[in-house]
Coordinates of C-alpha atoms in Angstrom, one line a residue:
X1 CA 0.0 0.0 0.0
X2 CA 1.3 3.5 -0.8
X3 CA 0.0 7.0 -0.2
X4 CA 2.3 8.4 -2.9
X5 CA 3.0 12.1 -3.1
X6 CA 1.2 14.5 -1.0
X7 CA -1.3 16.8 -2.8
X8 CA 1.0 19.9 -2.6
X9 CA 4.0 18.1 -4.0
X10 CA 1.8 16.6 -6.8
X11 CA 0.4 20.0 -7.7
X12 CA 3.9 21.5 -7.8
X13 CA 5.1 18.7 -10.1
X14 CA 2.2 19.2 -12.5
X15 CA 2.7 23.0 -12.5
X16 CA 6.5 22.6 -13.1
X17 CA 5.9 20.2 -16.0
X18 CA 3.6 22.7 -17.7
X19 CA 6.0 25.6 -17.2
X20 CA 9.1 23.6 -18.3
X21 CA 7.6 22.3 -21.5
X22 CA 5.9 25.6 -22.4
X23 CA 9.3 27.3 -22.2
X24 CA 11.4 24.5 -23.8
X25 CA 8.9 23.4 -26.5
X26 CA 6.5 26.2 -27.5
X27 CA 3.9 25.3 -30.2
X28 CA 6.1 26.5 -33.1
X29 CA 8.9 24.3 -31.9
X30 CA 6.6 21.3 -31.5
X31 CA 5.3 21.7 -35.0
X32 CA 8.9 22.0 -36.3
X33 CA 10.1 18.9 -34.5
X34 CA 7.0 17.0 -35.7
X35 CA 7.7 18.1 -39.3
X36 CA 11.3 17.1 -39.1
X37 CA 10.6 13.8 -37.2
X38 CA 13.1 14.7 -34.4
X39 CA 13.0 13.6 -30.8
X40 CA 14.2 16.4 -28.5
X41 CA 16.6 14.2 -26.6
X42 CA 18.2 17.0 -24.8
X43 CA 14.9 18.2 -23.5
X44 CA 13.9 14.7 -22.4
X45 CA 17.2 14.4 -20.5
X46 CA 16.6 17.7 -18.8
X47 CA 13.2 16.7 -17.8
X48 CA 14.5 13.4 -16.3
X49 CA 17.5 15.0 -14.6
X50 CA 18.3 17.6 -12.0
X51 CA 16.6 20.5 -13.8
X52 CA 13.1 19.1 -13.5
X53 CA 13.4 15.7 -11.8
X54 CA 10.1 14.2 -13.2
X55 CA 11.8 10.8 -12.9
X56 CA 11.8 11.0 -9.1
X57 CA 8.0 10.6 -9.0
X58 CA 8.2 7.2 -10.5
X59 CA 11.1 5.8 -8.4
X60 CA 10.5 4.4 -4.8
X61 CA 11.9 6.3 -1.9
X62 CA 14.2 3.4 -1.0
X63 CA 16.1 4.0 -4.2
X64 CA 16.4 7.7 -4.2
X65 CA 13.0 8.7 -5.6
X66 CA 9.9 10.3 -4.3
X67 CA 7.8 7.2 -4.2
X68 CA 4.8 8.3 -6.3
X69 CA 1.9 5.9 -6.5
X70 CA -0.4 4.8 -9.4
X71 CA -2.7 7.8 -8.8
X72 CA 0.2 10.3 -9.0
X73 CA 1.6 8.6 -12.1
X74 CA -1.8 8.9 -13.8
X75 CA -2.0 12.6 -13.1
X76 CA 1.5 13.2 -14.3
X77 CA 1.0 11.1 -17.5
X78 CA -2.2 12.9 -18.3
X79 CA -0.4 16.3 -17.9
X80 CA 2.5 15.1 -20.1
X81 CA 0.1 13.9 -22.8
X82 CA -1.6 17.3 -22.8
X83 CA 1.7 18.9 -23.4
X84 CA 2.9 16.5 -26.1
X85 CA 2.3 12.8 -26.4
X86 CA 5.6 12.1 -28.1
X87 CA 7.5 13.7 -25.2
X88 CA 5.2 11.9 -22.8
X89 CA 6.1 8.6 -24.5
X90 CA 9.8 9.3 -24.2
X91 CA 9.6 10.1 -20.5
X92 CA 7.4 7.2 -19.7
X93 CA 9.5 4.7 -21.6
X94 CA 12.2 4.8 -18.9
X95 CA 9.7 3.7 -16.3
X96 CA 8.2 1.1 -18.5
X97 CA 11.7 -0.2 -19.2
X98 CA 12.6 -0.3 -15.5
X99 CA 9.4 -2.0 -14.4
X100 CA 10.8 -5.5 -14.8
X101 CA 13.5 -4.5 -12.4
X102 CA 11.1 -2.8 -10.0
X103 CA 8.8 -5.8 -9.8
X104 CA 11.2 -8.7 -10.4
X105 CA 14.7 -7.6 -9.6
X106 CA 16.9 -8.3 -6.6
X107 CA 17.5 -5.7 -4.0
X108 CA 21.0 -5.1 -5.5
X109 CA 19.6 -4.7 -9.0
X110 CA 17.0 -2.2 -7.8
X111 CA 19.6 -0.2 -6.0
X112 CA 21.8 -0.2 -9.0
X113 CA 19.4 0.6 -11.8
X114 CA 16.6 2.5 -10.1
X115 CA 19.2 4.4 -8.1
X116 CA 20.9 5.4 -11.4
X117 CA 17.5 6.6 -12.8
X118 CA 16.9 8.7 -9.7
X119 CA 20.4 10.1 -9.3
X120 CA 21.8 10.3 -12.8
X121 CA 18.6 10.5 -14.9
X122 CA 19.6 7.7 -17.2
X123 CA 17.0 6.7 -19.8
X124 CA 15.7 3.1 -20.1
X125 CA 13.8 1.3 -22.9
X126 CA 11.5 -1.7 -22.8
X127 CA 12.6 -4.3 -25.3
X128 CA 9.8 -6.9 -25.6
X129 CA 8.1 -6.5 -29.0
X130 CA 9.5 -8.3 -32.0
X131 CA 8.6 -8.3 -35.7
X132 CA 6.7 -11.5 -35.2
X133 CA 5.8 -11.2 -31.6
X134 CA 3.8 -8.0 -30.8
X135 CA 1.1 -8.5 -28.2
X136 CA 1.9 -12.2 -28.0
X137 CA 5.0 -12.1 -25.8
X138 CA 5.0 -15.9 -25.7
X139 CA 5.9 -16.0 -29.4
X140 CA 9.3 -14.3 -29.0
X141 CA 12.3 -15.6 -30.9
X142 CA 15.1 -13.6 -29.3
X143 CA 17.3 -16.2 -27.5
X144 CA 19.6 -16.0 -24.5
X145 CA 22.1 -18.9 -24.4
X146 CA 23.9 -19.7 -21.2
X147 CA 27.7 -19.3 -21.4
X148 CA 30.4 -19.0 -18.9
X149 CA 29.8 -15.9 -16.7
X150 CA 26.5 -15.0 -18.3
X151 CA 24.4 -15.3 -21.5
X152 CA 24.7 -14.6 -25.3
X153 CA 21.7 -12.9 -26.7
X154 CA 20.6 -13.0 -30.3
X155 CA 17.6 -11.5 -31.9
X156 CA 15.8 -8.4 -33.0
X157 CA 13.3 -6.1 -31.2
X158 CA 10.9 -3.8 -33.0
X159 CA 9.0 -0.6 -32.2
X160 CA 11.1 0.2 -29.1
X161 CA 10.4 3.6 -27.5
X162 CA 13.7 5.3 -26.6
X163 CA 15.2 2.6 -28.8
X164 CA 18.3 4.5 -30.0
X165 CA 18.6 7.1 -27.2
X166 CA 18.4 4.9 -24.1
X167 CA 21.4 4.2 -21.8
X168 CA 20.1 0.8 -20.9
X169 CA 17.5 -1.6 -22.3
X170 CA 15.4 -4.3 -20.6
X171 CA 15.4 -7.1 -23.1
X172 CA 13.1 -10.1 -23.1
X173 CA 14.8 -13.2 -24.4
X174 CA 14.1 -17.0 -24.4
X175 CA 16.4 -19.0 -22.2
X176 CA 16.3 -22.8 -21.8
X177 CA 14.2 -22.2 -18.7
X178 CA 11.8 -19.9 -20.5
X179 CA 11.4 -16.1 -21.2
X180 CA 13.6 -13.9 -19.1
X181 CA 14.5 -10.2 -18.7
X182 CA 18.1 -9.0 -19.1
X183 CA 19.5 -5.5 -18.8
X184 CA 21.7 -4.6 -21.8
X185 CA 23.9 -1.6 -21.4
X186 CA 24.9 0.9 -24.0
X187 CA 28.1 0.0 -25.8
X188 CA 27.7 -3.8 -25.4
X189 CA 29.6 -5.6 -28.2
X190 CA 27.2 -6.8 -30.9
X191 CA 24.4 -4.5 -29.8
X192 CA 23.1 -1.8 -32.3
X193 CA 20.0 0.1 -33.1
X194 CA 18.3 0.9 -36.4
X195 CA 17.5 4.5 -37.6
X196 CA 14.3 5.9 -36.0
X197 CA 11.0 4.8 -37.5
X198 CA 9.2 7.3 -39.8
X199 CA 5.9 7.3 -37.8
X200 CA 2.4 8.6 -38.4
X201 CA 2.4 10.3 -35.0
X202 CA 4.3 10.8 -31.8
X203 CA 7.2 11.9 -34.0
X204 CA 8.8 13.7 -31.0
X205 CA 9.5 10.2 -29.5
X206 CA 12.4 8.0 -30.5
X207 CA 11.2 4.6 -31.8
X208 CA 13.8 2.2 -33.2
X209 CA 14.5 -1.4 -33.8
X210 CA 17.2 -3.2 -31.7
X211 CA 19.7 -5.7 -33.1
X212 CA 21.4 -8.2 -30.8
X213 CA 24.1 -10.2 -32.5
X214 CA 25.8 -12.5 -30.0
X215 CA 25.6 -9.9 -27.3
X216 CA 27.2 -11.0 -24.0
X217 CA 25.3 -10.1 -20.9
X218 CA 26.8 -10.9 -17.5
X219 CA 24.9 -13.2 -15.2
X220 CA 24.2 -10.3 -12.7
X221 CA 22.1 -8.6 -15.4
X222 CA 19.5 -11.4 -15.5
X223 CA 16.6 -9.7 -13.8
X224 CA 15.8 -11.5 -10.5
X225 CA 18.9 -13.8 -11.1
X226 CA 16.4 -16.6 -12.0
X227 CA 15.7 -17.5 -15.6
X228 CA 12.2 -18.3 -16.8
X229 CA 10.3 -15.6 -14.9
X230 CA 10.0 -13.1 -17.7
X231 CA 6.3 -13.5 -18.6
X232 CA 5.3 -13.5 -14.9
X233 CA 7.3 -10.3 -14.3
X234 CA 5.7 -8.7 -17.4
X235 CA 2.2 -9.7 -16.3
X236 CA 2.8 -8.1 -12.9
X237 CA 2.9 -4.6 -14.4
X238 CA 0.3 -4.7 -17.2
X239 CA -2.4 -3.2 -15.0
X240 CA -0.2 -0.3 -14.0
X241 CA 1.4 0.4 -17.4
X242 CA -1.9 0.2 -19.3
X243 CA -3.3 2.6 -16.8
X244 CA -0.6 5.1 -17.7
X245 CA -1.3 4.7 -21.4
X246 CA -5.0 5.3 -20.5
X247 CA -3.9 8.6 -19.0
X248 CA -2.2 9.4 -22.3
X249 CA -5.4 8.8 -24.2
X250 CA -7.3 10.9 -21.6
X251 CA -4.8 13.8 -21.8
X252 CA -4.6 13.8 -25.6
X253 CA -8.4 13.7 -26.0
X254 CA -9.0 16.5 -23.5
X255 CA -6.3 18.7 -25.1
X256 CA -7.9 18.3 -28.5
X257 CA -11.4 19.0 -27.1
X258 CA -10.2 22.1 -25.2
X259 CA -8.8 23.5 -28.5
X260 CA -12.1 22.8 -30.2
X261 CA -14.0 24.6 -27.4
X262 CA -11.7 27.6 -27.7
X263 CA -12.1 27.7 -31.4
X264 CA -15.9 27.6 -31.2
X265 CA -15.9 30.6 -29.0
X266 CA -14.4 32.7 -31.7
X267 CA -15.6 31.1 -34.9
X268 CA -18.7 32.9 -36.2
X269 CA -21.1 31.1 -38.6
X270 CA -24.5 32.3 -39.8
X271 CA -24.3 35.2 -37.4
X272 CA -23.4 33.4 -34.2
X273 CA -20.4 31.6 -32.7
X274 CA -20.2 27.9 -33.1
X275 CA -20.3 27.6 -29.3
X276 CA -24.0 28.6 -29.4
X277 CA -25.0 26.0 -31.9
X278 CA -26.5 22.8 -30.3
X279 CA -25.7 20.8 -33.5
X280 CA -22.0 21.6 -33.0
X281 CA -21.7 21.2 -29.2
X282 CA -23.9 18.1 -28.9
X283 CA -22.1 16.2 -31.7
X284 CA -18.5 17.3 -31.5
X285 CA -17.9 18.3 -27.9
X286 CA -20.3 17.0 -25.3
X287 CA -20.4 13.2 -26.2
X288 CA -16.6 13.1 -26.2
X289 CA -16.3 14.9 -22.9
X290 CA -18.7 12.4 -21.4
X291 CA -16.8 9.4 -22.6
X292 CA -13.4 10.9 -21.5
X293 CA -14.8 11.5 -18.0
X294 CA -16.2 7.9 -17.9
X295 CA -12.7 6.7 -18.7
X296 CA -11.3 9.0 -16.0
X297 CA -13.6 7.6 -13.4
X298 CA -12.4 4.1 -14.2
X299 CA -8.7 5.2 -14.2
X300 CA -9.0 6.9 -10.8
X301 CA -10.9 4.0 -9.3
X302 CA -8.3 1.5 -10.6
X303 CA -5.3 3.6 -9.5
X304 CA -6.8 3.9 -6.0
X305 CA -7.2 0.2 -5.8
X306 CA -3.6 -0.5 -7.0
X307 CA -2.2 2.0 -4.5
X308 CA -4.3 0.2 -1.8
X309 CA -2.4 -3.0 -2.6
X310 CA -5.2 -4.9 -4.4
X311 CA -2.7 -6.4 -6.9
X312 CA -1.8 -5.7 -10.5
X313 CA -5.5 -5.5 -11.6
X314 CA -4.6 -6.4 -15.2
X315 CA -8.2 -6.6 -16.5
X316 CA -9.1 -3.3 -14.9
X317 CA -6.0 -1.7 -16.5
X318 CA -7.2 -3.2 -19.8
X319 CA -10.6 -1.7 -19.4
X320 CA -9.2 1.7 -18.5
X321 CA -6.8 1.8 -21.4
X322 CA -9.5 0.6 -23.8
X323 CA -12.0 3.2 -22.7
X324 CA -9.6 6.1 -22.6
X325 CA -7.6 5.4 -25.7
X326 CA -10.8 4.9 -27.8
X327 CA -12.4 8.0 -26.3
X328 CA -9.2 10.1 -26.8
X329 CA -8.9 9.0 -30.4
X330 CA -12.5 9.8 -31.1
X331 CA -12.3 13.1 -29.3
X332 CA -9.3 14.2 -31.4
X333 CA -11.0 13.1 -34.6
X334 CA -14.0 15.2 -33.6
X335 CA -11.7 18.2 -32.8
X336 CA -10.5 18.2 -36.4
X337 CA -14.1 18.2 -37.6
X338 CA -14.9 20.9 -35.2
X339 CA -12.2 23.1 -36.7
X340 CA -13.4 22.5 -40.3
X341 CA -10.8 22.9 -42.9
X342 CA -8.4 24.6 -40.5
X343 CA -8.3 21.4 -38.4
X344 CA -7.0 19.5 -41.4
X345 CA -3.9 21.8 -41.7
X346 CA -0.6 21.5 -39.9
X347 CA -0.6 24.9 -38.1
X348 CA -3.6 23.9 -36.1
X349 CA -2.3 21.5 -33.5
X350 CA -5.4 19.3 -33.4
X351 CA -4.1 17.7 -36.6
X352 CA -0.9 16.7 -34.8
X353 CA -2.8 15.6 -31.7
X354 CA -5.0 13.3 -33.7
X355 CA -2.0 11.6 -35.3
X356 CA -0.3 11.4 -31.8
X357 CA -3.2 10.0 -29.8
X358 CA -3.9 7.3 -32.4
X359 CA -1.0 5.3 -31.0
X360 CA -2.7 4.9 -27.6
X361 CA -5.1 2.3 -29.2
X362 CA -2.1 0.3 -30.4
X363 CA 0.9 0.3 -28.0
X364 CA 0.8 -1.5 -24.7
X365 CA -1.9 -3.8 -26.1
X366 CA -4.1 -3.1 -29.1
X367 CA -7.8 -2.4 -28.5
X368 CA -8.6 -5.8 -30.0
X369 CA -6.2 -7.6 -27.6
X370 CA -7.8 -5.6 -24.7
X371 CA -11.3 -6.5 -25.8
X372 CA -10.2 -10.2 -25.7
X373 CA -8.5 -9.8 -22.3
X374 CA -11.6 -8.1 -20.8
X375 CA -14.0 -10.6 -22.3
X376 CA -12.1 -13.7 -21.3
X377 CA -11.7 -12.6 -17.7
X378 CA -15.2 -11.4 -17.1
X379 CA -16.7 -14.4 -19.0
X380 CA -15.0 -16.6 -16.5
X381 CA -16.4 -14.6 -13.7
X382 CA -19.9 -14.9 -15.2
X383 CA -19.5 -18.7 -15.3
X384 CA -18.1 -19.0 -11.8
X385 CA -20.8 -16.9 -10.3
X386 CA -23.6 -18.2 -12.5
X387 CA -24.3 -14.7 -13.7
X388 CA -24.4 -13.2 -10.2
X389 CA -21.4 -10.9 -10.7
X390 CA -23.2 -8.3 -12.8
X391 CA -26.5 -8.8 -11.2
X392 CA -24.9 -8.0 -7.8
X393 CA -23.0 -5.0 -9.3
X394 CA -26.3 -3.7 -10.7
X395 CA -28.0 -4.0 -7.3
X396 CA -25.1 -2.1 -5.6
X397 CA -25.2 0.6 -8.3
X398 CA -28.9 1.0 -8.1
X399 CA -28.5 1.9 -4.4
X400 CA -26.5 5.1 -5.3
X401 CA -28.2 8.5 -5.4
X402 CA -30.7 8.7 -8.2
X403 CA -29.3 11.9 -9.6
X404 CA -26.1 10.1 -10.6
X405 CA -28.0 8.1 -13.2
X406 CA -27.4 5.1 -11.0
X407 CA -30.7 3.4 -12.0
X408 CA -29.8 3.6 -15.6
X409 CA -26.2 2.4 -15.0
X410 CA -27.8 -0.6 -13.1
X411 CA -29.9 -1.3 -16.2
X412 CA -26.6 -1.4 -18.2
X413 CA -25.1 -3.9 -15.7
X414 CA -28.2 -6.0 -15.6
X415 CA -28.2 -6.0 -19.4
X416 CA -24.6 -7.3 -19.4
X417 CA -25.8 -10.2 -17.2
X418 CA -28.6 -11.0 -19.7
X419 CA -26.3 -10.8 -22.7
X420 CA -23.6 -12.9 -21.2
X421 CA -26.1 -15.5 -20.1
X422 CA -27.6 -15.6 -23.6
X423 CA -24.1 -16.2 -25.0
X424 CA -23.7 -19.0 -22.5
X425 CA -26.9 -20.8 -23.4
X426 CA -26.3 -20.3 -27.1
X427 CA -22.6 -21.2 -26.8
X428 CA -21.9 -18.0 -28.8
X429 CA -18.4 -17.3 -27.4
X430 CA -17.1 -19.8 -29.8
X431 CA -17.3 -16.9 -32.2
X432 CA -14.2 -14.8 -31.7
X433 CA -15.9 -11.6 -32.9
X434 CA -18.7 -12.1 -30.3
X435 CA -16.1 -12.4 -27.6
X436 CA -14.5 -9.1 -28.8
X437 CA -17.8 -7.3 -28.9
X438 CA -18.5 -8.5 -25.4
X439 CA -15.2 -6.9 -24.3
X440 CA -16.5 -3.6 -25.5
X441 CA -19.9 -3.9 -23.9
X442 CA -18.3 -5.0 -20.6
X443 CA -16.0 -2.0 -20.6
X444 CA -19.0 0.4 -21.1
X445 CA -21.1 -1.3 -18.5
X446 CA -18.4 -1.3 -15.8
X447 CA -17.5 2.3 -16.7
X448 CA -21.1 3.4 -16.2
X449 CA -21.0 1.9 -12.7
X450 CA -17.6 3.5 -11.9
X451 CA -18.7 6.9 -13.1
X452 CA -21.9 6.7 -11.0
X453 CA -19.8 5.9 -8.0
X454 CA -17.5 8.8 -8.7
X455 CA -20.5 11.2 -9.1
X456 CA -21.9 9.9 -5.8
X457 CA -18.5 10.4 -4.1
X458 CA -18.4 14.0 -5.4
X459 CA -21.9 14.7 -4.2
X460 CA -20.9 13.5 -0.7
X461 CA -17.6 15.2 -0.7
X462 CA -15.7 11.9 -0.7
X463 CA -13.5 12.2 -3.8
X464 CA -9.8 11.5 -3.2
X465 CA -7.7 14.6 -2.4
X466 CA -5.7 14.2 -5.6
X467 CA -8.7 13.5 -7.9
X468 CA -9.4 15.8 -10.9
X469 CA -12.0 18.4 -10.0
X470 CA -12.8 20.1 -13.3
X471 CA -16.6 19.5 -12.8
X472 CA -18.8 20.5 -9.9
X473 CA -20.6 17.6 -8.2
X474 CA -23.9 18.5 -10.0
X475 CA -22.2 18.8 -13.4
X476 CA -20.4 15.4 -12.8
X477 CA -23.8 13.9 -12.0
X478 CA -25.1 15.1 -15.3
X479 CA -22.1 13.6 -17.1
X480 CA -22.8 10.3 -15.3
X481 CA -26.5 10.3 -16.3
X482 CA -25.6 10.9 -20.0
X483 CA -23.0 8.1 -20.1
X484 CA -25.2 5.7 -18.2
X485 CA -27.9 6.2 -20.9
X486 CA -25.3 5.6 -23.6
X487 CA -23.9 2.5 -22.0
X488 CA -27.3 1.0 -21.3
X489 CA -28.5 1.6 -24.9
X490 CA -25.3 0.2 -26.3
X491 CA -25.6 -3.0 -24.3
X492 CA -29.2 -3.4 -25.2
X493 CA -29.0 -2.7 -28.9
X494 CA -25.6 -4.1 -29.7
X495 CA -25.9 -7.0 -27.2
X496 CA -29.1 -8.1 -28.9
X497 CA -27.5 -7.6 -32.3
X498 CA -24.6 -9.9 -31.7
X499 CA -26.5 -12.5 -29.7
X500 CA -29.0 -12.8 -32.5
X501 CA -26.4 -12.3 -35.2
X502 CA -24.4 -15.3 -34.0
X503 CA -27.4 -17.6 -34.4
X504 CA -28.0 -19.5 -37.7
X505 CA -29.9 -17.6 -40.3
X506 CA -33.5 -18.4 -41.0
X507 CA -36.3 -17.0 -43.1
X508 CA -37.9 -14.0 -41.5
X509 CA -41.3 -13.6 -42.9
X510 CA -43.7 -10.8 -42.1
X511 CA -45.3 -12.9 -39.3
X512 CA -42.0 -12.6 -37.3
X513 CA -42.3 -8.8 -37.2
X514 CA -44.4 -6.9 -34.7
X515 CA -47.1 -4.8 -36.4
X516 CA -45.9 -1.7 -34.6
X517 CA -42.3 -2.3 -35.6
X518 CA -41.2 -2.4 -32.0
X519 CA -38.9 -4.6 -30.1
X520 CA -40.7 -5.7 -26.9
X521 CA -39.6 -8.6 -24.8
X522 CA -41.3 -11.1 -27.0
X523 CA -39.2 -10.0 -30.0
X524 CA -36.0 -10.6 -28.0
X525 CA -36.8 -14.3 -27.6
X526 CA -34.9 -16.2 -30.3
X527 CA -36.4 -19.7 -30.0
X528 CA -32.9 -21.0 -30.0
X529 CA -32.2 -21.2 -26.3
X530 CA -30.8 -17.7 -26.2
X531 CA -33.6 -15.6 -24.8
X532 CA -32.8 -11.9 -24.0
X533 CA -35.9 -11.1 -22.0
X534 CA -33.7 -10.1 -19.1
X535 CA -32.3 -7.2 -21.1
X536 CA -35.2 -4.8 -20.1
X537 CA -34.9 -3.0 -23.5
X538 CA -38.1 -1.1 -22.9
X539 CA -36.9 0.3 -19.6
X540 CA -33.6 1.3 -21.2
X541 CA -35.4 3.2 -23.9
X542 CA -37.5 4.9 -21.3
X543 CA -34.4 5.9 -19.4
X544 CA -33.3 8.1 -22.4
X545 CA -35.9 10.7 -21.3
X546 CA -34.1 13.9 -20.3
X547 CA -31.0 13.1 -22.3
X548 CA -31.1 16.3 -24.3
X549 CA -31.6 18.5 -21.2
X550 CA -28.5 16.9 -19.6
X551 CA -26.4 17.5 -22.7
X552 CA -27.6 21.2 -22.7
X553 CA -26.5 21.4 -19.1
X554 CA -23.0 19.9 -19.8
X555 CA -22.6 22.3 -22.7
X556 CA -23.5 25.3 -20.5
X557 CA -20.9 24.2 -17.9
X558 CA -18.2 23.7 -20.6
X559 CA -18.8 27.2 -21.9
X560 CA -19.3 28.8 -18.5
X561 CA -22.9 29.8 -19.4
X562 CA -24.6 28.6 -16.3
X563 CA -24.0 26.7 -13.1
X564 CA -26.0 23.5 -12.8
X565 CA -28.5 23.0 -10.1
X566 CA -28.1 20.1 -7.6
X567 CA -31.2 18.4 -8.7
X568 CA -31.4 16.2 -11.8

């Protein structure tokens, strides 16, 4: 369990980051570096050295750092991403690279390497991915052969952040005992890096392939001094590292949205600014703010649990990253649309942000891998509890204050139970695509519950001290109500679509359709053992009442037009 940084120290760190990057990398410089595809290595080293010391927040106090927790790291990563996602990636790569040591190294290895990060500001890189082994770390081909005094490593790594600027690399290689992590130091014979990749986005980060040709690594550089522990050590950090990438998606999406909001305050069309036009705000701004804040709720809840010592929470980290990266990417896309033709041009930074934030849906686990991870874990929970896990979650959520949209969030969770049970009775998870779509629906349903809890905590004055407080409790409750409606409708409509869509096709004559064209409970019975009557589709549709008023309220808050009332 860790309390991490105190609030004052965290706030000072966030302010210092903003001031440092604004001075070192003004917008004109960011655009220039992006155009020329150059990583500002000197700036990265200054940030991770005595001048700023951001690295200290990620290193435990025992090894010379400040001992920041998962919550602190999320706040710092979000701020970094709002400044520049390429720079954020370069800074975070050191802590990703050192995580195998932090979670699997010996005391001496931690003192040696983490101590050097804290005291010297050395840069690390995480060498796991290979040309033929991306998200599947078990398919790696890089080998480490035991020799006298150590190991000889041969292989290639691909897409490595800080690949050619790091001072040390954590490299995953296959030993006779299984996958293992090794620390490879700069200057090792046989070790070289390729020229940086010419990337679509995050062009201010250094990404390069690594070549290991009979590289000798001394035995003391085997992480943990026991071979075969590499995949276990990697699994121990997925929840945390994916949470940090979730913060990247959150920060990038919010930065793009903020720029669209500012643009709409000045841009006049048909005699009025775009900010006054409901068609603009309710399509291009409000829905994305709602999804970003749903992701934030799940990020903060998961970070709090990690800091409380609940374990690695890999599935929760996957949900957080999935929600935030997809929401951030969509928000950045909408920000380009919100700027019209200007948004499609290089001088308007939203074009760069969109290219940058796109990577968050790919690195540290693609969205598709995350959907599979989420679905497999929660499917097992559904089976073990005989469907009680989401029914119990729905009951607990329904007990929250009504103005948080808790009843609608409970409908979403109840809907998940119905969809999962229909998949069980119909044996539909044999279809890989159904499993992936379940991952998406589960993420939305759990986020609806998380956001309702966050809104309830805000109303009761129980938010964590270090929580983001952009929205008042009443405004956050409105955000929660809007997302709960979306999640419930998504689960009802898309859940039914894929449950029915996975069944064998049959003729659908006019007699199979209701005369009123509706979809009451009887229309959700398939006759194939996969009834969806527990989905409560009619209740979910009825819960949409008041949606537009809540969207109006959120738009007013975003544009400082009115303060929301405490009632719903």
